[in-house]
Structure formats: structure tokens, C-alpha cells
Coordinates of C-alpha atoms in Angstrom, one line a residue:
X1 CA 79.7 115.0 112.8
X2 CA 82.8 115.2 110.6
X3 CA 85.2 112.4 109.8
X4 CA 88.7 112.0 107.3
X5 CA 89.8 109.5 106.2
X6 CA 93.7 109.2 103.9
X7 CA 92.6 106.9 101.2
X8 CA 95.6 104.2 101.5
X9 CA 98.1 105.8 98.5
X10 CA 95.7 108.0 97.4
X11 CA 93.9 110.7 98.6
X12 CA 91.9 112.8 101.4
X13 CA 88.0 112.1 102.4
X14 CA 86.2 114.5 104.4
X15 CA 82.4 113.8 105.1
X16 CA 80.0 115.9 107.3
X17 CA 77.1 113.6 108.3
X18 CA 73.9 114.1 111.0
X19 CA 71.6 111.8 112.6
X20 CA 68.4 111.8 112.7
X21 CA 65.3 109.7 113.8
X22 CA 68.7 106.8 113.2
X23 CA 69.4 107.0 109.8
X24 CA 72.0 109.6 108.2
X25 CA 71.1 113.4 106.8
X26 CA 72.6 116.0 105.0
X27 CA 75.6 114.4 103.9
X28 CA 78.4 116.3 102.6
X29 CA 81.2 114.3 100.5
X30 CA 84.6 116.6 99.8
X31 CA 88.1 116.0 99.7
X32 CA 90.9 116.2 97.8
X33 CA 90.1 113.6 94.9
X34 CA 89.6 113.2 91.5
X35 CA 85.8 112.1 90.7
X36 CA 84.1 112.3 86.7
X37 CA 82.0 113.3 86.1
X38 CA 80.7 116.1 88.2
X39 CA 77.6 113.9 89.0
X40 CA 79.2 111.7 90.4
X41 CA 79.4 113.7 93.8
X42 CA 75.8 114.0 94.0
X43 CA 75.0 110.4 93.8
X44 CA 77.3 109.4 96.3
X45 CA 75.7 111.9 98.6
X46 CA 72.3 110.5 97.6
X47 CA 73.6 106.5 97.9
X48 CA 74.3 108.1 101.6
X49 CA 71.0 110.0 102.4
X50 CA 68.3 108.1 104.5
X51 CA 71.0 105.3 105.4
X52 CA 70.6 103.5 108.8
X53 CA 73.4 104.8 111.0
X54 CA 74.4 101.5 111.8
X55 CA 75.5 100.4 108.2
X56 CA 78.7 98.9 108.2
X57 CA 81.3 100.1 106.1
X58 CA 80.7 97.2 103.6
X59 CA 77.1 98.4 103.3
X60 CA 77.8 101.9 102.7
X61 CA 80.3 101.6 99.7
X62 CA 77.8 99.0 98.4
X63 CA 75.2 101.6 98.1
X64 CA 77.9 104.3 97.0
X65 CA 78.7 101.4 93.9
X66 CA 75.2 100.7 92.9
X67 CA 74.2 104.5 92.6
X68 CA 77.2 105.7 90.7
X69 CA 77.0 106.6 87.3
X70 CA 77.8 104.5 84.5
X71 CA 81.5 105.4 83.4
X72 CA 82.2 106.7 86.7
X73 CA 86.3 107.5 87.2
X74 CA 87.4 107.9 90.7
X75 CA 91.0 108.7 91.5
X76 CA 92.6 108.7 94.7
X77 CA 89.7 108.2 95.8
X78 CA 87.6 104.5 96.7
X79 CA 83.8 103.6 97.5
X80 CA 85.6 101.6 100.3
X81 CA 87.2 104.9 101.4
X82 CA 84.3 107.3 101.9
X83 CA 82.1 104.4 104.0
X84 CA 85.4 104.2 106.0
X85 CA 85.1 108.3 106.4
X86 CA 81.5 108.4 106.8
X87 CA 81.9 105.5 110.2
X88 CA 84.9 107.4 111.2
X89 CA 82.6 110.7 111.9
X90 CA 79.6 108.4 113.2
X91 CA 82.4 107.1 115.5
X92 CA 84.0 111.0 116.8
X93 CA 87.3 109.6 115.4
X94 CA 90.6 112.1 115.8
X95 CA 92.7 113.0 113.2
X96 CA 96.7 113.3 113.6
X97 CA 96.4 116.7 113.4
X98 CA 94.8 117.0 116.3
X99 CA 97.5 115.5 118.9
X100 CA 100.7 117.0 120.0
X101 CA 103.1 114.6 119.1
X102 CA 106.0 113.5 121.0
X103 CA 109.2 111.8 119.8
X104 CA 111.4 109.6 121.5
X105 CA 114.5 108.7 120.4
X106 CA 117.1 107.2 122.8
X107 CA 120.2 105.7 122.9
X108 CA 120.8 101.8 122.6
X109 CA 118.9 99.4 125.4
X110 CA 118.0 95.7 125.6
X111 CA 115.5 93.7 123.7
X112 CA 113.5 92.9 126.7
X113 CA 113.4 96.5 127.9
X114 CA 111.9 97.9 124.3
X115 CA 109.1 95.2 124.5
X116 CA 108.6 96.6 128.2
X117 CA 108.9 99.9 127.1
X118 CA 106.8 99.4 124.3
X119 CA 103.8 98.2 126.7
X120 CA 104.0 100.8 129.6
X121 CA 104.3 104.0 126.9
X122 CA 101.3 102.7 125.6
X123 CA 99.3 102.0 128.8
X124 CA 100.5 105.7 129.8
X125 CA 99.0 107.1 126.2
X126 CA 95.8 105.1 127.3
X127 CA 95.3 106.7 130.4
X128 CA 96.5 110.1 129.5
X129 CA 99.2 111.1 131.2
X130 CA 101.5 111.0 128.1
X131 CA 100.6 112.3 124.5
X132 CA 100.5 110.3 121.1
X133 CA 104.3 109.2 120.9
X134 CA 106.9 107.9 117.8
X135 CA 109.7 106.1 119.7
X136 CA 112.8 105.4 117.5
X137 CA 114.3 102.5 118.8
X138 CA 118.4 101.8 119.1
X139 CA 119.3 98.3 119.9
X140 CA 122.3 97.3 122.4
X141 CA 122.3 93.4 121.0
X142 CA 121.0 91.3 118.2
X143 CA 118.1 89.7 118.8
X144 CA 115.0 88.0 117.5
X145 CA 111.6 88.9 118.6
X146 CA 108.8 86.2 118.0
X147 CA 105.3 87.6 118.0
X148 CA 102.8 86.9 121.4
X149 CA 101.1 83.7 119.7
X150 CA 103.8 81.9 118.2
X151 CA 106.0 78.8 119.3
X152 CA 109.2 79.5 120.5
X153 CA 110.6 76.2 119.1
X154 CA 108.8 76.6 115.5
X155 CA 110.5 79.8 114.7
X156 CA 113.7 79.3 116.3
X157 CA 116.7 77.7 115.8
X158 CA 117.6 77.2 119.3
X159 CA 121.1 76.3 118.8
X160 CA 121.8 78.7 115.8
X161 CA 120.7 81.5 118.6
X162 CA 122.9 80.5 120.9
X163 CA 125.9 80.3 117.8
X164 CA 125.4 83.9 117.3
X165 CA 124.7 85.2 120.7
X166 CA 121.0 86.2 119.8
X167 CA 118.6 86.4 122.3
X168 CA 115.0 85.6 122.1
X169 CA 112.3 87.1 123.3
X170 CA 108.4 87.7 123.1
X171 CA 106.3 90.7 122.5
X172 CA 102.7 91.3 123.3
X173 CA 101.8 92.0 119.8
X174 CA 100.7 89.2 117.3
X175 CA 102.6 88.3 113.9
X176 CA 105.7 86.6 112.6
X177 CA 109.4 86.8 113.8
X178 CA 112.0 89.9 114.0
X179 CA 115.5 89.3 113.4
X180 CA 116.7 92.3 114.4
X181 CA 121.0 93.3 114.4
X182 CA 121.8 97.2 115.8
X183 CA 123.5 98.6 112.6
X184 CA 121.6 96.8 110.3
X185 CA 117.3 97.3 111.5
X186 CA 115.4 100.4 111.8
X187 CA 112.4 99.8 114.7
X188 CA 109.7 102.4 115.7
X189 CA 106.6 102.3 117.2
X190 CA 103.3 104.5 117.8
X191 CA 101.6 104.8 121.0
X192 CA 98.4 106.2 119.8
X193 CA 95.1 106.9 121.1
X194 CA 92.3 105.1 120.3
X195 CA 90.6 107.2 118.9
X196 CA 93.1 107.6 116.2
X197 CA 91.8 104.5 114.6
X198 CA 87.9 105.0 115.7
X199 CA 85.6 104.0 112.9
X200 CA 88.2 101.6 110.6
X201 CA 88.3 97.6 110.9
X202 CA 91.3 96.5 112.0
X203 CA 93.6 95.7 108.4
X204 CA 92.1 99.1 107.5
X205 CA 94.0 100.4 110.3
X206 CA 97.0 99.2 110.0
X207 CA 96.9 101.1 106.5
X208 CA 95.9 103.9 108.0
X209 CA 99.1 103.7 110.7
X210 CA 101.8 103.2 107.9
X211 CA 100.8 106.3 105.6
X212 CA 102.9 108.4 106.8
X213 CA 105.8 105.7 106.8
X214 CA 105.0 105.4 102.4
X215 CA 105.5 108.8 101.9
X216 CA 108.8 108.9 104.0
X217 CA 110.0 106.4 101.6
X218 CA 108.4 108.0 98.9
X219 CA 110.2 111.6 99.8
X220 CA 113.7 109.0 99.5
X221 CA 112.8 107.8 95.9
X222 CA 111.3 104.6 96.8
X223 CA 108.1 103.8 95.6
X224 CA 106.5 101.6 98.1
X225 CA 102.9 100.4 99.6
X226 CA 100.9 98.7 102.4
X227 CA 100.7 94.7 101.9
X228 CA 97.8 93.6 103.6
X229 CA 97.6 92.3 106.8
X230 CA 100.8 93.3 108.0
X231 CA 103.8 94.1 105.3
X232 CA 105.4 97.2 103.9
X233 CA 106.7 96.0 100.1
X234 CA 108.3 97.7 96.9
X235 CA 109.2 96.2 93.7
X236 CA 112.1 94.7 95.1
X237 CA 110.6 92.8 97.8
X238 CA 109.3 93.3 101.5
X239 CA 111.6 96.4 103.4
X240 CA 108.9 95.8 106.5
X241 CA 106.8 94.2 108.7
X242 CA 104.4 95.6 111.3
X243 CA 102.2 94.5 114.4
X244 CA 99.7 96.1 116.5
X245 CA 98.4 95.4 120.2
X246 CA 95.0 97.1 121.9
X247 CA 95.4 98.3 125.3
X248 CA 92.4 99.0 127.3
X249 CA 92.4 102.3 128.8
X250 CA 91.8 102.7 132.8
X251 CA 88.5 101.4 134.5
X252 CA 88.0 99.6 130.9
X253 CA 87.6 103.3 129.2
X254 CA 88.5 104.3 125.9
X255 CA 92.7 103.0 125.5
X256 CA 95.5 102.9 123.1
X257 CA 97.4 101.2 120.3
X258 CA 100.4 100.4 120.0
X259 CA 101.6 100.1 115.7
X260 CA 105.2 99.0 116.4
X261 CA 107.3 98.3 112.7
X262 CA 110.8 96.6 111.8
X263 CA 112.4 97.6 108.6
X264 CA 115.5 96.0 107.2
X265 CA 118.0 98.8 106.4
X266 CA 120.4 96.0 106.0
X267 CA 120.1 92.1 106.5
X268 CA 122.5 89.4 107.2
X269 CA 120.4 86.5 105.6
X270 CA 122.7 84.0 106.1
X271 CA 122.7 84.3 109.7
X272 CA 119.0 85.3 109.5
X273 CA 118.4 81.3 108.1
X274 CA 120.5 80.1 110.5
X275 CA 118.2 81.8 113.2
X276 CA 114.9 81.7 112.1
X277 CA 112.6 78.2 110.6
X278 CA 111.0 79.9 107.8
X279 CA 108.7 77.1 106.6
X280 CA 107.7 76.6 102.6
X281 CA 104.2 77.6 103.3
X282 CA 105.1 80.5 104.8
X283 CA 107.3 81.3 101.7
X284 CA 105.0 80.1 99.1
X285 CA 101.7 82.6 100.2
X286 CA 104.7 85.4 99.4
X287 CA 104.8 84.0 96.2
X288 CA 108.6 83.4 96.9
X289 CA 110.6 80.4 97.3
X290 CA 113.4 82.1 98.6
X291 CA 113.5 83.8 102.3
X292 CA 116.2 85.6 101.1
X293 CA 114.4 87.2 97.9
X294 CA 111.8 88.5 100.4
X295 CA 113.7 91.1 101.9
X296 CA 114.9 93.8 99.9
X297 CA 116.8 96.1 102.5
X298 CA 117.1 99.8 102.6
X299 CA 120.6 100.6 101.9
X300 CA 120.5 99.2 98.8
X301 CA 117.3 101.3 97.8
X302 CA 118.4 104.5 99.6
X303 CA 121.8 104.9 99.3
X304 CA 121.9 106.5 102.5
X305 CA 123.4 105.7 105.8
X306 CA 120.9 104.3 108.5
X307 CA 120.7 107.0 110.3
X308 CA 120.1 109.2 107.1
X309 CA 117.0 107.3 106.4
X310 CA 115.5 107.7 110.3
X311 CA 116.6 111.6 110.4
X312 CA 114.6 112.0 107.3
X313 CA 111.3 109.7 108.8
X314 CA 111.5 111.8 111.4
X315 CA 111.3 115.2 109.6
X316 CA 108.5 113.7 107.4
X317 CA 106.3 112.3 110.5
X318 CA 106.7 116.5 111.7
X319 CA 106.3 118.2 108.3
X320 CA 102.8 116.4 108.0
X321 CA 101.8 116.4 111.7
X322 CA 104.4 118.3 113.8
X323 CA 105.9 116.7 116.3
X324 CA 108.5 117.8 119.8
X325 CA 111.4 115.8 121.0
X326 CA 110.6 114.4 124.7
X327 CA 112.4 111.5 126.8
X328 CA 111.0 108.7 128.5
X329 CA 110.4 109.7 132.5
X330 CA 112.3 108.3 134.7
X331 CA 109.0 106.3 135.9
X332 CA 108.4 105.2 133.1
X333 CA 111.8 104.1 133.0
X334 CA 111.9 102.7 136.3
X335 CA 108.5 100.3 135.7
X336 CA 109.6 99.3 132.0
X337 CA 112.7 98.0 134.2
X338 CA 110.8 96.1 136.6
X339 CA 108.5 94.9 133.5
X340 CA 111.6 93.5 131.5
X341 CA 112.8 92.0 134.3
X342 CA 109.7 90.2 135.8
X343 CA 107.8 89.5 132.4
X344 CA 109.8 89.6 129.0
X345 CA 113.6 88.3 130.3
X346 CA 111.8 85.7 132.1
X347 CA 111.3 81.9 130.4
X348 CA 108.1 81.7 131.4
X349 CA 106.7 84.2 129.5
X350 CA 109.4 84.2 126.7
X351 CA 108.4 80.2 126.6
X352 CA 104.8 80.6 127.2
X353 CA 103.8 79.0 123.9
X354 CA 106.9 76.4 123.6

């Protein structure tokens, strides 16, 4: 069995692992890592040897820690990181590389039709009949997008919505609010297999998900890195936020995920404050006091014009794992219509925690 895993900001694990009689055998560590001394290698291959096959990830870089040498010096490269690799192989995990990506990249549509879209791309990657997909999104209207557990009337500003001409409404992903303006928020999502993510805990794939979004921004000079749970941050502040849903693929089979993020290219915050109720607590575990403060937008980082910075995403996400432009069917289309209509323009559902 092989599995890789991207160390989050550093670098590549490859382990080839069999099974026998339950526990793991001839286990092979490489990659491209730093590791001193040359020893090293060899007891992590040793920690490994004669391990029950259903160790947790936790377990494994426990044994990988209390057989390394003393002195040890491991760059780009974690304990953490090659249990991660090791389950990813005992699960048959896939690796990007192994997908035909699609992009899509439209022109301007509703809120409520990207959260429908959004679902049915995703249900369609679950059941195969469409491959692992970027979709760039282009907003027609402000908006702001409260994620599938919160209240409605905690995060909103009811009236300051209406002021503004902001709609609401709800996606089927978990987290905190969007405020979202066309000209001023940069949106994607991936539609992935789940397979993809085969083999990592859940915060460990929502690292894995945003790697190749890092060294996009890296490629435009800005040094930036995965928050845990959910945040993309520099220096300067947050530029990012991200959420993730698991679809569950025909007959209850293998499904999807869906890894949809916001970025703030630029951010009116004024009007933001005047939207949103962004509570001290929620400030203070930032290590803010200022809602402002936390969002450092890309247009002052960059330099470059919004659609500079997706143009050069795009050729990143292709130079690392190639990728063809595609469209949305006009099935898809037609049942993301119905969807938006029935389920996220509705009040019932956009309402359904009040």
C-alpha cells in the first residue's frame, strides 16, 4: 500500500506499508524532507515495524517520537505527518495527481443559486458523473452567508441588511458568517472525492485542502498559513475563512467534499459592522479586539487587481495538478435552480435556526 501526504508548509511524505497477520511490515519512509542524522530514517521505520494496523495517527507518531534519536532535526517534515501518511495508505487514499480536474468559472449569479450549486456539484462528484472540480465563483449581489448551524438573528443585523440591500442566506456547511460584496470577495470551492481526504482527521484535512491556496499566495509575495480549524492568516491578519460539508455518495457509498473558501480581496468594514454582530468572545479567542484588525484584505497585500489575483490561483491550482476549463451542464443548472428556489431563497430554511 502507498500513501502521501504534503506536510502543512513543509514538505512531501511517501510511505510504502504491508499487512500482515494485522500489524504493519516492511515499511518504507521517503520523501522530500530534511531528517539528521541519517539514523534517523531507520528508527522511524523501526518505531513503524510490528505496529497494529489499526493505530491511530496519534499512536503512530507517538512511537515515531519515542524511537528517535536523541538530537534528532526534522525539517519539513513532522512525526504527526508520516502517521498521517502511513493511515492514508492503510486507507487507499488518492492523491491530486491522480484526478482530472475541472474548472469552473462563470459569470455573476445569485447567492442562493451558488449555495445550490455548491450542493448539487458536489452530489454529482459523489456519484461520479462529474470529475474533482474548482469553481470560481462571481457574485451578482452583496450578500451575507451564515453557516448551517448558526442563528440567523445572532449574526445579523436584520435591519442594517435590509439598509444596504444585503441578502441573507444559509449554506449547508458549518462555521461563522460571510459578508461577501461582488468587486470586493474572492469565493471558490472544491468538489472533491472522498477519497481525496481518506486517512486524515478532519482539521488535518482542511490543511491538507488549502495547500495549494498558501503557495498561490506564496507565488504573489505573501507569506501566509493554515489557522486551525478553519482560517487562512498572514502577518497582517486573517485574508480567509473556509468550511467544509460531507456528502454521502449514492446507496450510502463512498461520497464527496465540498472545501468551499471566502477571501477578502477588499472589505468595506464599516458596512461589514453594520451587517454582522461580531460578539467580544468571538474577537477575543482571535486575540483581537477589533473586527476590523482581523481582516487584512488582498489588495492591499497584492497590489493586484482582483481578477489578477484569481487568474494567477488558477494557473497555480494547474501548474501543480493540471487542470481543463469545463461549464456547469445545463442539468446541473436546471436542478441548482429548482434547489435555490425550493431550499436556500426560502425562510424556512434560511430561518431554520432563528
Amino acid at each position: 500500500m502507498h500513501g502521501e501526504y504534503k506536510v502543512p508548509g513543509g514538505k512531501l511524505v511517501v510511505v510504502d506499508v504491508e499487512v500482515e497477520d494485522g500489524v504493519l511490515r516492511h515499511v518504507r519512509v521517503a520523501g522530500d524532507f530534511f531528517l539528521e542524522p541519517d539514523e534517523a530514517l531507520d528508527a522511524v521505520n523501526g518505531a513503524l515495524e510490528g505496529a497494529p494496523a489499526g493505530t491511530d495517527a496519534a499512536g503512530l507518531a507517538a512511537r515515531i517520537e519515542a524511537a528517535l534519536p536523541s538530537g534528532t532535526v526534522m525539517y519539513g517534515l513532522t512525526s504527526e505527518g508520516i502517521a498521517i501518511a502511513v493511515r492514508r495508505a492503510l486507507a487507499h487514499a488518492t492523491d491530486w495527481t491522480d484526478y482530472d480536474w475541472q474548472l469552473v468559472h462563470e459569470g455573476p449569479q445569485d447567492p442562493a443559486l451558488h449555495m445550490a450549486l455548491d450542493e448539487v456539484l458536489t452530489a454529482e462528484v459523489a456519484a461520479g458523473r462529474r470529475p474533482p472540480t474548482l469553481r470560481v465563483w462571481e457574485w451578482a449581489a452583496p450578500a451575507v452567508i451564515i453557516g448551517s448551524f448558526q442563528s440567523l438573528r445572532n449574526e445579523v443585523d436584520a435591519e442594517g441588511a435590509r439598509r444596504h440591500g444585503i441578502e441573507v442566506v444559509r449554506r449547508i456547511s458549518g462555521g461563522g458568517a460571510m459578508f461577501v460584496e461582488p468587486g470586493n470577495t474572492i469565493t471558490y470551492s472544491l468538489s472533491v472525492p472522498e477519497a481525496l481526504v481518506q486517512g486524515l482527521s478532519f482539521q488535518d484535512s482542511y490543511a491538507y485542502l488549502d495547500d495549494w491556496v498558501l503557495g498561490a499566495l506564496g507565488d504573489m509575495g505573501i507569506r501566509a498559513w493554515y489557522q486551525p480549524l478553519n482560517d487562512i492568516a498572514t502577518d497582517q491578519g486573517k485574508i480567509a475563512g473556509a468550511a467544509q460539508k460531507r456528502l454521502v455518495g449514492p446507496g450510502g457509498g463512498p461520497g464527496a467534499v465540498l472545501h468551499h473558501v471566502t477571501m477578502a480581496y477588499d472589505i468595506d468594514a464599516d458596512k461589514m459592522l453594520d451587517v454582522l454582530r461580531i460578539g467580544r468572545e468571538k474577537l477575543s479567542d482571535k486575540g483581537t479586539g477589533s473586527a476590523k484588525k482581523r481582516v487584512d484584505p488582498l489588495r492591499r497585500q497584492t497590489g493586484l487587481a482582483r481578477e489578477a489575483v484569481i487568474e494567477r490561483m488558477i494557473d497555480s491550482f494547474g501548474d501543480r495538478y493540471g487542470i481543463t476549463a469545463g461549464k456547469v451542464t445545463e442539468e446541473e443548472l436546471s436542478r441548482a435552480a429548482e434547489l435555490a428556489r425550493e431550499k436556500f431563497a426560502s425562510d424556512a430554511w434560511t430561518a431554520r435556526v432563528p
